PDB file of C-alpha atoms in Angstrom:
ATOM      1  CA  UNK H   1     -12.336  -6.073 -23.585  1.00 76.00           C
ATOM      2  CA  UNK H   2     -14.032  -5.179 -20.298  1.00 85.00           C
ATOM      3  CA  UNK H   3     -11.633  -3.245 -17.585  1.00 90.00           C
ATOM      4  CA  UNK H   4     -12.222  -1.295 -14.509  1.00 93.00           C
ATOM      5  CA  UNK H   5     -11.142   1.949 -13.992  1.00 93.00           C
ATOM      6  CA  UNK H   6     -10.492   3.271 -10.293  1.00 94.00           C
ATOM      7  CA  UNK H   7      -9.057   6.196  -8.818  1.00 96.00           C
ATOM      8  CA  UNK H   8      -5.814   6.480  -6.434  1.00 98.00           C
ATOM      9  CA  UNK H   9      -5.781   9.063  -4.267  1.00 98.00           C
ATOM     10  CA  UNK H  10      -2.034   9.444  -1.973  1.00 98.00           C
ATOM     11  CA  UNK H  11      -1.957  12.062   0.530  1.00 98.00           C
ATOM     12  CA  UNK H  12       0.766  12.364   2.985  1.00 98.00           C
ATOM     13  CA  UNK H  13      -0.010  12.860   6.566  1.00 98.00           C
ATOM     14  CA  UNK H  14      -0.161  16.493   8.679  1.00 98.00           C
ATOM     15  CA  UNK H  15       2.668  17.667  10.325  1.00 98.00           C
ATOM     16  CA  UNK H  16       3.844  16.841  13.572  1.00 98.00           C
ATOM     17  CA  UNK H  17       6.255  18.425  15.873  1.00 97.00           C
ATOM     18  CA  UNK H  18       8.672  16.416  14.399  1.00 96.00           C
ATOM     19  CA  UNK H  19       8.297  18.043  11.209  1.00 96.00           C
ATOM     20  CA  UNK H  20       8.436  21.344  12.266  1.00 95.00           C
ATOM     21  CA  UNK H  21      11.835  21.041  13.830  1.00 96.00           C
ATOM     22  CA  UNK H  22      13.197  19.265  10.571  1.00 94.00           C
ATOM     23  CA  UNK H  23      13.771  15.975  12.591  1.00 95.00           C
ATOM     24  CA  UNK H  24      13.233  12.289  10.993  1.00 94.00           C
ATOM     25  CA  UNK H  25      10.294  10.487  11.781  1.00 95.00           C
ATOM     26  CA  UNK H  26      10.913   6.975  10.143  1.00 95.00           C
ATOM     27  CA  UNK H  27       9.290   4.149  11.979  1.00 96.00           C
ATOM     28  CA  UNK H  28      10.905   4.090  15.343  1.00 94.00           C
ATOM     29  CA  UNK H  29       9.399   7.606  15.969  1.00 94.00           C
ATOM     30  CA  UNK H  30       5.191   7.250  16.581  1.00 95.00           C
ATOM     31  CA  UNK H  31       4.179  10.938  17.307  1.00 96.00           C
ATOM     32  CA  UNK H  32       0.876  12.265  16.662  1.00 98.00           C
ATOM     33  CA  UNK H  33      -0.057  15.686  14.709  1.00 98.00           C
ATOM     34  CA  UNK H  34       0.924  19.295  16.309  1.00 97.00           C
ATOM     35  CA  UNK H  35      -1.586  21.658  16.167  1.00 97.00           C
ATOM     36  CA  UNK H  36      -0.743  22.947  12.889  1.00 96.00           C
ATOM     37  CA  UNK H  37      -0.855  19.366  11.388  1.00 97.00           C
ATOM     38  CA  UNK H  38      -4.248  19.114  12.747  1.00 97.00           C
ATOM     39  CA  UNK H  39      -5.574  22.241  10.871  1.00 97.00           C
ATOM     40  CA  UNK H  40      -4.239  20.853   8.043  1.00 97.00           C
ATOM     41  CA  UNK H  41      -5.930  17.553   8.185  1.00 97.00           C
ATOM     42  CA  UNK H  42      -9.149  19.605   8.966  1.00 97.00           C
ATOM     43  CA  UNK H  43      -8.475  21.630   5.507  1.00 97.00           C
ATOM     44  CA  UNK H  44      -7.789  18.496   3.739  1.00 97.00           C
ATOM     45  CA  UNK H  45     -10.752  17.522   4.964  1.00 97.00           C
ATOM     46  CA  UNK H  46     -12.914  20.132   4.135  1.00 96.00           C
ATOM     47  CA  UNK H  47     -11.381  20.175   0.513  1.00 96.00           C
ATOM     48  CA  UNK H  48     -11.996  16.414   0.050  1.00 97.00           C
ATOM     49  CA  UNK H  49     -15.554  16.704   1.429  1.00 96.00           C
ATOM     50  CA  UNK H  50     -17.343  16.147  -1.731  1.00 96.00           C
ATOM     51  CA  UNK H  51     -14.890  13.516  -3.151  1.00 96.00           C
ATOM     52  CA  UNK H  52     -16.212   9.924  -3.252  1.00 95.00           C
ATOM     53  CA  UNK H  53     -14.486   7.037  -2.260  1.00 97.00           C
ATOM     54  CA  UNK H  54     -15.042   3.210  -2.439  1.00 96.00           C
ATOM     55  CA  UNK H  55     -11.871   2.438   0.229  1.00 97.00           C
ATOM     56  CA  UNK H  56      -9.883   3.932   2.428  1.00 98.00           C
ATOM     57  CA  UNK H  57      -6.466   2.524   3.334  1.00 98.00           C
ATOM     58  CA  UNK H  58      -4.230   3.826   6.014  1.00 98.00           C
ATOM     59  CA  UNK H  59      -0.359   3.473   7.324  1.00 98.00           C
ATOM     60  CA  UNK H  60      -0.840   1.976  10.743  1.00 97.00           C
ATOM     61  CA  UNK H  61       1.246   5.157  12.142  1.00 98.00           C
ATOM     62  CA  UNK H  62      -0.401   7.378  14.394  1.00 98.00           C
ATOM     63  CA  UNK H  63      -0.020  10.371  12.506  1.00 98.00           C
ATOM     64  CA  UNK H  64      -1.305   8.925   9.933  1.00 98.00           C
ATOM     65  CA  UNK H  65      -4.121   7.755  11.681  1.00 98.00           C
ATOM     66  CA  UNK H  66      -5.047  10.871  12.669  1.00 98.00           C
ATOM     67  CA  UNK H  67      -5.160  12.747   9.410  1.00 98.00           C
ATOM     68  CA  UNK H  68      -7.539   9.974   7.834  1.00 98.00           C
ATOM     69  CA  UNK H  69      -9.819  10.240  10.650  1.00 98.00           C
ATOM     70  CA  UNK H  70      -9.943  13.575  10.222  1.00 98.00           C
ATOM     71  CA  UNK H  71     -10.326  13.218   6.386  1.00 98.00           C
ATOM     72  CA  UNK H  72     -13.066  10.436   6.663  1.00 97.00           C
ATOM     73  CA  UNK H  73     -15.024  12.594   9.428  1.00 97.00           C
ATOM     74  CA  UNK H  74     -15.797  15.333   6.770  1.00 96.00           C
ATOM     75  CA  UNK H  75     -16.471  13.174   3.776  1.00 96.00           C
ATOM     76  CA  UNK H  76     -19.803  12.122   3.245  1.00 91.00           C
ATOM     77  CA  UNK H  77     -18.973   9.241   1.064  1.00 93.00           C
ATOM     78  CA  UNK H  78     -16.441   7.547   4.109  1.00 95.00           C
ATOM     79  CA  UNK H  79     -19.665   7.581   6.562  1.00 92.00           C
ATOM     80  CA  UNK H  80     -20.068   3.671   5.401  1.00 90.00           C
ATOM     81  CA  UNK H  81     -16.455   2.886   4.872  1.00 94.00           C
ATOM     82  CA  UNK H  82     -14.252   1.280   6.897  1.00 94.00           C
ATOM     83  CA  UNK H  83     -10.642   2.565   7.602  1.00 96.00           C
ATOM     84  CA  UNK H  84      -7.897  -0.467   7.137  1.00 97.00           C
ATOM     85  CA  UNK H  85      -4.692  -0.079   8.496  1.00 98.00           C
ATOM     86  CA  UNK H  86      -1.674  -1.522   6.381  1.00 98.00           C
ATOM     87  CA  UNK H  87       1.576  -2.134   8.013  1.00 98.00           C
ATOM     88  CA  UNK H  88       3.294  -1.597   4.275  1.00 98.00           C
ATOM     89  CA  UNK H  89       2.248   1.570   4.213  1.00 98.00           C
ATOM     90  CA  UNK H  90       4.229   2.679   7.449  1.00 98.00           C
ATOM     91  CA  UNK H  91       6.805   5.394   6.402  1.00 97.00           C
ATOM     92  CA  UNK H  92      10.841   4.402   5.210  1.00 96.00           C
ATOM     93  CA  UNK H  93      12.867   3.423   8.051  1.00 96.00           C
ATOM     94  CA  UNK H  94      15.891   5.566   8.563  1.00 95.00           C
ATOM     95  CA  UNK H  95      17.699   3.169  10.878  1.00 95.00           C
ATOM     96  CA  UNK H  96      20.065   4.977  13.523  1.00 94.00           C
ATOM     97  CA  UNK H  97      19.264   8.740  11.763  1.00 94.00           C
ATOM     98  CA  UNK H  98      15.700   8.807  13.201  1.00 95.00           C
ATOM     99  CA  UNK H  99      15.433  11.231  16.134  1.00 95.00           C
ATOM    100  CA  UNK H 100      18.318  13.273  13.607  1.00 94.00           C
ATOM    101  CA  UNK H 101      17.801  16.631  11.984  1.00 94.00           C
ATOM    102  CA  UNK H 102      17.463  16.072   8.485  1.00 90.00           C
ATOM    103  CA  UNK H 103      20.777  18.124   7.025  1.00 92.00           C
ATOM    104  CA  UNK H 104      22.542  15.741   9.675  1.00 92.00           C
ATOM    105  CA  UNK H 105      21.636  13.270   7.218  1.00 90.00           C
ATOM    106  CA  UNK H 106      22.389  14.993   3.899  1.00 90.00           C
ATOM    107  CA  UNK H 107      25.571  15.814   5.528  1.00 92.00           C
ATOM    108  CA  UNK H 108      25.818  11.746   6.071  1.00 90.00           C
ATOM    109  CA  UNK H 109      24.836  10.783   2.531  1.00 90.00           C
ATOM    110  CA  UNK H 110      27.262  13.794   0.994  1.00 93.00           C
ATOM    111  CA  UNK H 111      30.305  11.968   2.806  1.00 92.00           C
ATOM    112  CA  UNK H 112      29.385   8.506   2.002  1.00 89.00           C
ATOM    113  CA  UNK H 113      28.826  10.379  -1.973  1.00 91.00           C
ATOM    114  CA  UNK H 114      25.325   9.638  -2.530  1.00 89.00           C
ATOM    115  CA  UNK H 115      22.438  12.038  -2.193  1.00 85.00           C
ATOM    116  CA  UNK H 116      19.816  11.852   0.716  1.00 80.00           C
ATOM    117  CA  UNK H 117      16.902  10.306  -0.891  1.00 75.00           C
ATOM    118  CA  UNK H 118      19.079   7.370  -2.029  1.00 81.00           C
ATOM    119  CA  UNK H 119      20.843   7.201   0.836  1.00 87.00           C
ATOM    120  CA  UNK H 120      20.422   4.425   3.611  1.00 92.00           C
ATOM    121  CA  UNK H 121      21.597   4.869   7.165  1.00 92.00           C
ATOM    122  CA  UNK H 122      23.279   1.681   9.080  1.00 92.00           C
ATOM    123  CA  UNK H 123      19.633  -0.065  10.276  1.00 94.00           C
ATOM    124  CA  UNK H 124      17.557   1.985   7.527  1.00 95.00           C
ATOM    125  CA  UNK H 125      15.554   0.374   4.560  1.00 96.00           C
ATOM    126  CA  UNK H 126      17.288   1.133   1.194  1.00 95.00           C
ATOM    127  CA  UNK H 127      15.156   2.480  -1.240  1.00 94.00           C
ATOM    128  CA  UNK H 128      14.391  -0.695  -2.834  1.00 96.00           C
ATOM    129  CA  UNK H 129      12.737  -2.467   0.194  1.00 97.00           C
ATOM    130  CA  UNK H 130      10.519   0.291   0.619  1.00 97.00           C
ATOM    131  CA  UNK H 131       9.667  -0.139  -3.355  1.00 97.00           C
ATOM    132  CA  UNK H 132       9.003  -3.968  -2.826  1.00 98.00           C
ATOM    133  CA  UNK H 133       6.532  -2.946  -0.331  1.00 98.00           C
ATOM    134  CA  UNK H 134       5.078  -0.286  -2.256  1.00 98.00           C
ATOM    135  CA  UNK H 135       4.708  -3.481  -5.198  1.00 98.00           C
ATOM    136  CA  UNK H 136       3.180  -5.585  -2.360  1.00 98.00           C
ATOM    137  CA  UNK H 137       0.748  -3.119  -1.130  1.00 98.00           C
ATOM    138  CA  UNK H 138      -0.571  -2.273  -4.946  1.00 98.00           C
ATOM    139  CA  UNK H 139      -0.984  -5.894  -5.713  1.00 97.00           C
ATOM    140  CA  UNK H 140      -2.862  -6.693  -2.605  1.00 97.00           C
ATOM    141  CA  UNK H 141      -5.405  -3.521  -3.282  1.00 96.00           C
ATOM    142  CA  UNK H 142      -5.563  -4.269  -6.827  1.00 96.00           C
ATOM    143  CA  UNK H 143      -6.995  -7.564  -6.358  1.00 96.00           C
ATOM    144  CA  UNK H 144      -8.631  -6.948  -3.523  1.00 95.00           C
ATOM    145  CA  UNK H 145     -10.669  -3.641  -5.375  1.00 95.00           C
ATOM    146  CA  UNK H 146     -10.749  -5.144  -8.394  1.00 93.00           C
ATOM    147  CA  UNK H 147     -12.896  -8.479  -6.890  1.00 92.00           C
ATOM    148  CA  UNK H 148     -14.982  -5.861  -5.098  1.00 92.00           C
ATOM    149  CA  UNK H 149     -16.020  -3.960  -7.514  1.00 90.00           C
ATOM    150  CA  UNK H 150     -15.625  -5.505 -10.900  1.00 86.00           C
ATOM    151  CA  UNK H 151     -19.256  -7.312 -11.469  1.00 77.00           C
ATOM    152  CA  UNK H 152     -21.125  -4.083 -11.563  1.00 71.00           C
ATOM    153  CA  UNK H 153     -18.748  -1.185 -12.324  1.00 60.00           C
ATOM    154  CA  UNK H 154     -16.701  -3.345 -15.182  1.00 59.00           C
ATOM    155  CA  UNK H 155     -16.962  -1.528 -18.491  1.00 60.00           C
ATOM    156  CA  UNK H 156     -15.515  -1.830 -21.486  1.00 61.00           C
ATOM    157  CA  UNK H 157     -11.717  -0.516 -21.732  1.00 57.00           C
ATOM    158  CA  UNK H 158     -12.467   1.815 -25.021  1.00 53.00           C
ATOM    159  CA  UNK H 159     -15.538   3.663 -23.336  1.00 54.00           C
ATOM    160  CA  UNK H 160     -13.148   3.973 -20.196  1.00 55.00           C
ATOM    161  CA  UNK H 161     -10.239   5.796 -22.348  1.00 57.00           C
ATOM    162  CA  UNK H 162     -12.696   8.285 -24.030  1.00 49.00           C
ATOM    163  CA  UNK H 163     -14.331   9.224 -20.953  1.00 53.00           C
ATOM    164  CA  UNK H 164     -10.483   9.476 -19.444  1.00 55.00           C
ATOM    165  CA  UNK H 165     -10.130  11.690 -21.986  1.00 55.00           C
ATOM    166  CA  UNK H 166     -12.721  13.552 -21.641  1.00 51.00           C
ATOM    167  CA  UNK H 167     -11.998  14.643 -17.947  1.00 63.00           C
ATOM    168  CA  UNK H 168     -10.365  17.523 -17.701  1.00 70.00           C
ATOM    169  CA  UNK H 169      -8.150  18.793 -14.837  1.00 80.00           C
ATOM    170  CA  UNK H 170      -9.496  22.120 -13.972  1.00 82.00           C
ATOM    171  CA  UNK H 171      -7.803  22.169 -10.253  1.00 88.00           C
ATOM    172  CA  UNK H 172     -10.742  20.799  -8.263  1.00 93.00           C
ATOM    173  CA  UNK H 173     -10.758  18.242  -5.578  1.00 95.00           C
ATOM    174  CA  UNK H 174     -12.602  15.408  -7.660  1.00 95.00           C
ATOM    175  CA  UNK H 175     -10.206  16.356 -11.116  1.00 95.00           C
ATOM    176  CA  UNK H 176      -9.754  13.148 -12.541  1.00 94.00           C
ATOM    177  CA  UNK H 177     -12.710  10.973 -10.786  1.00 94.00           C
ATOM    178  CA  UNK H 178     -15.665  12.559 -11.788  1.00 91.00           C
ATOM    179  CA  UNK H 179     -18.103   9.688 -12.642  1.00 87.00           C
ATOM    180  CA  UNK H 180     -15.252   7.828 -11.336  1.00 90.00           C
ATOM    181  CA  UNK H 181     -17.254   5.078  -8.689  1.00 86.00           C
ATOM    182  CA  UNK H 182     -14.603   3.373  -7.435  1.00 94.00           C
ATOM    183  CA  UNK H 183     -11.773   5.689  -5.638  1.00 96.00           C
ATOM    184  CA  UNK H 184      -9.065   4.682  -3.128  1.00 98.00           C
ATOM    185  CA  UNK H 185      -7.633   6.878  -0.124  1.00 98.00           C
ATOM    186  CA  UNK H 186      -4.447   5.828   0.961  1.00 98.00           C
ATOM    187  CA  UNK H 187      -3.234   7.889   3.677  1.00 98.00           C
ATOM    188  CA  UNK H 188       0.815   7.039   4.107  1.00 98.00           C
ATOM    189  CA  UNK H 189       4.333   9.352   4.656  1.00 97.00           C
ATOM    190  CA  UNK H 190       6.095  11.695   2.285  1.00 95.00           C
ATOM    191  CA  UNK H 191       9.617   8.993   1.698  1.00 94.00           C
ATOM    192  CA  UNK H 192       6.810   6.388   1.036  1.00 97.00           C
ATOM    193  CA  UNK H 193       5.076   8.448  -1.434  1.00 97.00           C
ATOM    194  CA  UNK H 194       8.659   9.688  -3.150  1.00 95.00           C
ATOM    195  CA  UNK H 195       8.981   6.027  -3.992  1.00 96.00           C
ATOM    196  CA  UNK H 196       5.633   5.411  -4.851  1.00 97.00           C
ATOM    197  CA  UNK H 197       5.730   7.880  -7.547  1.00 97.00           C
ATOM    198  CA  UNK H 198       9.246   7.308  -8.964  1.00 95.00           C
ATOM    199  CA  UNK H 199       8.119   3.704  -9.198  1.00 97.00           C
ATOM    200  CA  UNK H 200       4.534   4.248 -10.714  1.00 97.00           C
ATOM    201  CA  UNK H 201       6.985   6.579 -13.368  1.00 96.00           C
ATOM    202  CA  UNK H 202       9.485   4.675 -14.288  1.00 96.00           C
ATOM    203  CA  UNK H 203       8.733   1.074 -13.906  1.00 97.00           C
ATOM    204  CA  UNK H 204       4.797   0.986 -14.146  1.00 97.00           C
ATOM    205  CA  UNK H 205       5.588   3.876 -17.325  1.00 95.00           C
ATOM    206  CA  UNK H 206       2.468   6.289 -15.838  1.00 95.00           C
ATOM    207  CA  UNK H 207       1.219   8.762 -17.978  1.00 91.00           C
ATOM    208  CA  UNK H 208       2.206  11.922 -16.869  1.00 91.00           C
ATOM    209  CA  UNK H 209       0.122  15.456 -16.674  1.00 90.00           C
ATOM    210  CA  UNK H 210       0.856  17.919 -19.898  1.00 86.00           C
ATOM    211  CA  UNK H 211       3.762  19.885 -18.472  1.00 86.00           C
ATOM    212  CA  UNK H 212       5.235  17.754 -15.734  1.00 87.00           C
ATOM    213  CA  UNK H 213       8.890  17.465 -15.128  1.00 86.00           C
ATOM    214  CA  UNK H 214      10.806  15.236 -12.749  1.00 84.00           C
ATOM    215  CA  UNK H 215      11.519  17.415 -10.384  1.00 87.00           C
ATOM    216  CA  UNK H 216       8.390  17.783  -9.390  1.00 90.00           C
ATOM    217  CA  UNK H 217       7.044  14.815  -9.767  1.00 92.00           C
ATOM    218  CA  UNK H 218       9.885  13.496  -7.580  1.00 92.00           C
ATOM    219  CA  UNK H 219       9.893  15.812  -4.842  1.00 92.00           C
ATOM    220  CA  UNK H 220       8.596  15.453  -1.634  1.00 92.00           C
ATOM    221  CA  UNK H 221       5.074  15.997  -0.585  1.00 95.00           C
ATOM    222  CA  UNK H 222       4.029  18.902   1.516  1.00 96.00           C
ATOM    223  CA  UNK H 223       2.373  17.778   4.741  1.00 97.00           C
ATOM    224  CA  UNK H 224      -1.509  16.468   3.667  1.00 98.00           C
ATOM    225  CA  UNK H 225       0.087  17.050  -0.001  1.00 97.00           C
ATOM    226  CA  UNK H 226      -2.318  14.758  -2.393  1.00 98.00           C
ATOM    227  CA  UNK H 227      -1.071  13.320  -5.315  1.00 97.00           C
ATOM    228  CA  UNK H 228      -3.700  11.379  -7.994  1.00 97.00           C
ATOM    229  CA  UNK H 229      -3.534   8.459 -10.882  1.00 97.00           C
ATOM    230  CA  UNK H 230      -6.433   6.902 -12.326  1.00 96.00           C
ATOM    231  CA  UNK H 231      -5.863   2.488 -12.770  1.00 96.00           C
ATOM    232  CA  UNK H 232      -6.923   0.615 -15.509  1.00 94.00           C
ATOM    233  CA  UNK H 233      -7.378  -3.247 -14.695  1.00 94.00           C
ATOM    234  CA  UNK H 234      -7.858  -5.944 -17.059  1.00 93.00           C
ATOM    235  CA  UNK H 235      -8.953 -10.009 -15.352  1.00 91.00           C
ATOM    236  CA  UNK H 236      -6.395 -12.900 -16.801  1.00 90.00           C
ATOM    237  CA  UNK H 237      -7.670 -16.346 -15.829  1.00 87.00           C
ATOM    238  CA  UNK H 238      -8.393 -15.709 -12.044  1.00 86.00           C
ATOM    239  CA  UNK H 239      -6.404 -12.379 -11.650  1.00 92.00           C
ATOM    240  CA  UNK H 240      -6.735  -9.112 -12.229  1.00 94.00           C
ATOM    241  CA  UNK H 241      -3.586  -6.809 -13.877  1.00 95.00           C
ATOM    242  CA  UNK H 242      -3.470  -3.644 -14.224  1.00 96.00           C
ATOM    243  CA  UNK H 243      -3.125  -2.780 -17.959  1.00 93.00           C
ATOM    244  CA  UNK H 244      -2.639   0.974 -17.881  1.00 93.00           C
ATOM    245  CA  UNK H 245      -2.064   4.013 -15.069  1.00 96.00           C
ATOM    246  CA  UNK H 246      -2.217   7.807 -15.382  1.00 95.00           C
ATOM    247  CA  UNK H 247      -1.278  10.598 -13.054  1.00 96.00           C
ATOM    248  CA  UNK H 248      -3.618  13.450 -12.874  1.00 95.00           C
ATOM    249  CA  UNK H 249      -1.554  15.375 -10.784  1.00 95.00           C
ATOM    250  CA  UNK H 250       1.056  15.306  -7.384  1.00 95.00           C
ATOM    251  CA  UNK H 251       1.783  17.570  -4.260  1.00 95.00           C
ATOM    252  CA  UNK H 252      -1.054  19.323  -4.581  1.00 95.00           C
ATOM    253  CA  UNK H 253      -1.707  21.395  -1.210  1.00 93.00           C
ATOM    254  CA  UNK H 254      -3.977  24.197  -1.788  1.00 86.00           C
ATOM    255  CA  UNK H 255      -6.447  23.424   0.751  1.00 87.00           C
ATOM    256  CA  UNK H 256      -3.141  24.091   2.925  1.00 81.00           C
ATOM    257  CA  UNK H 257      -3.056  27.984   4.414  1.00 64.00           C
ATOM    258  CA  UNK H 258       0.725  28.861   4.142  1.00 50.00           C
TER     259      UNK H 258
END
């Protein structure tokens, strides 16, 4: 059966000021890089320079913005590409707790006996709107990548699996991709990504990297963290479905100086 394969590449944005001084962002909150989160986009930059990509798609936050720009600037594959802005990829909305410190919030969630990441301040998105627009957002680029792309770079699914195989991670930038032609950038916001990858885990049943555990596949990004899964999409009638998905890795950030 013939399927095309495409790379997902998630990296959170650089740190802001915000950030640094362990205060929420959410949506309310529009504040551009610091100079350290700048740096970092520069290193994420220069460690993705090589890396090919087919699309870039962007959270329509400015800090966000900033880091693909930054990104897209080094990358000699991006010189062509256009940068699209997607509203669903905006960062969770913490209701009245943005502008807090974080541990105000923990502090919040521990009284009302749930744990932060679960937790949803009065005005805030739960968990579960941010996954519905998480769904949203992968349906819309499925189709729309998958109609790009799949007249000449479908193959057929069993040649796909045994070059997967074949593809080992050896901790560079373009570990899972390699011969890989069509490769997303989505540049989005570390609670965004937390339920990106719980949901690609337990609901889309991702295959996980030899050695993986929850905890860190659950965690939160660093700033300009990158996490990776390779899509496998199949055409039914007049849509395309994706038939199979495999992390390569999460949160990595060496390109980031400590």
């Amino acid at each position: 059966m013939k399927a095309l394969r495409f790379g997902l590449s998630l990296i959170r944005h650089g740190e802001t000021q915000f950030n640094k001084e362990g205060l929420l962002q959410g949506q309310a909150i529009n504040s551009p890089l610091s100079e350290i989160g700048l740096q970092q986009a520069e290193a994420a930059g220069c460690y993705l320079k090589d890396v090919e990509f087919s699309n870039v798609f962007v959270s329509d936050m400015l800090r966000a913005q900033q880091t693909a720009e930054t990104i897209m600037k080094h990358n000699r594959s991006c010189s062509g590409l256009q940068m699209v802005c997607d509203p669903l990829l905006k960062e969770k909305s913490f209701g009245i707790a943005e502008g807090r410190r974080v541990q105000e919030v923990r502090e919040m969630a521990k009284a009302a006996g749930q744990t932060f990441p679960d937790f949803t301040p009065p005005k805030g998105e739960t968990q579960e709107q941010v996954k519905e627009r998480v769904k949203e957002f992968l349906e819309k680029i499925l189709q729309q990548i998958a109609a790009e792309h799949w007249h000449d770079r479908g193959a057929d699914e069993a040649s796909l699996s045994a070059a997967s195989e074949a593809s080992p991670v050896e901790g560079k930038a373009d570990d899972g991709v390699r011969g890989v032609p069509v490769h997303a950038l989505v540049v989005t916001h570390g609670a965004y990504m937390c339920v990106a990858v719980r949901f690609f885990v337990e609901e889309l049943h991702c295959s996980l990297p030899p050695g993986s555990d929850e905890a860190h596949m659950f965690a939160l990004s660093p700033n300009t963290g990158l996490c990776r899964f390779l899509l496998t999409v199949r055409k039914e009638d007049d849509r395309f479905k994706l038939s199979g998905i495999r992390c390569v890795f999460v949160h990595r950030g060496d390109h980031v100086k400590k």
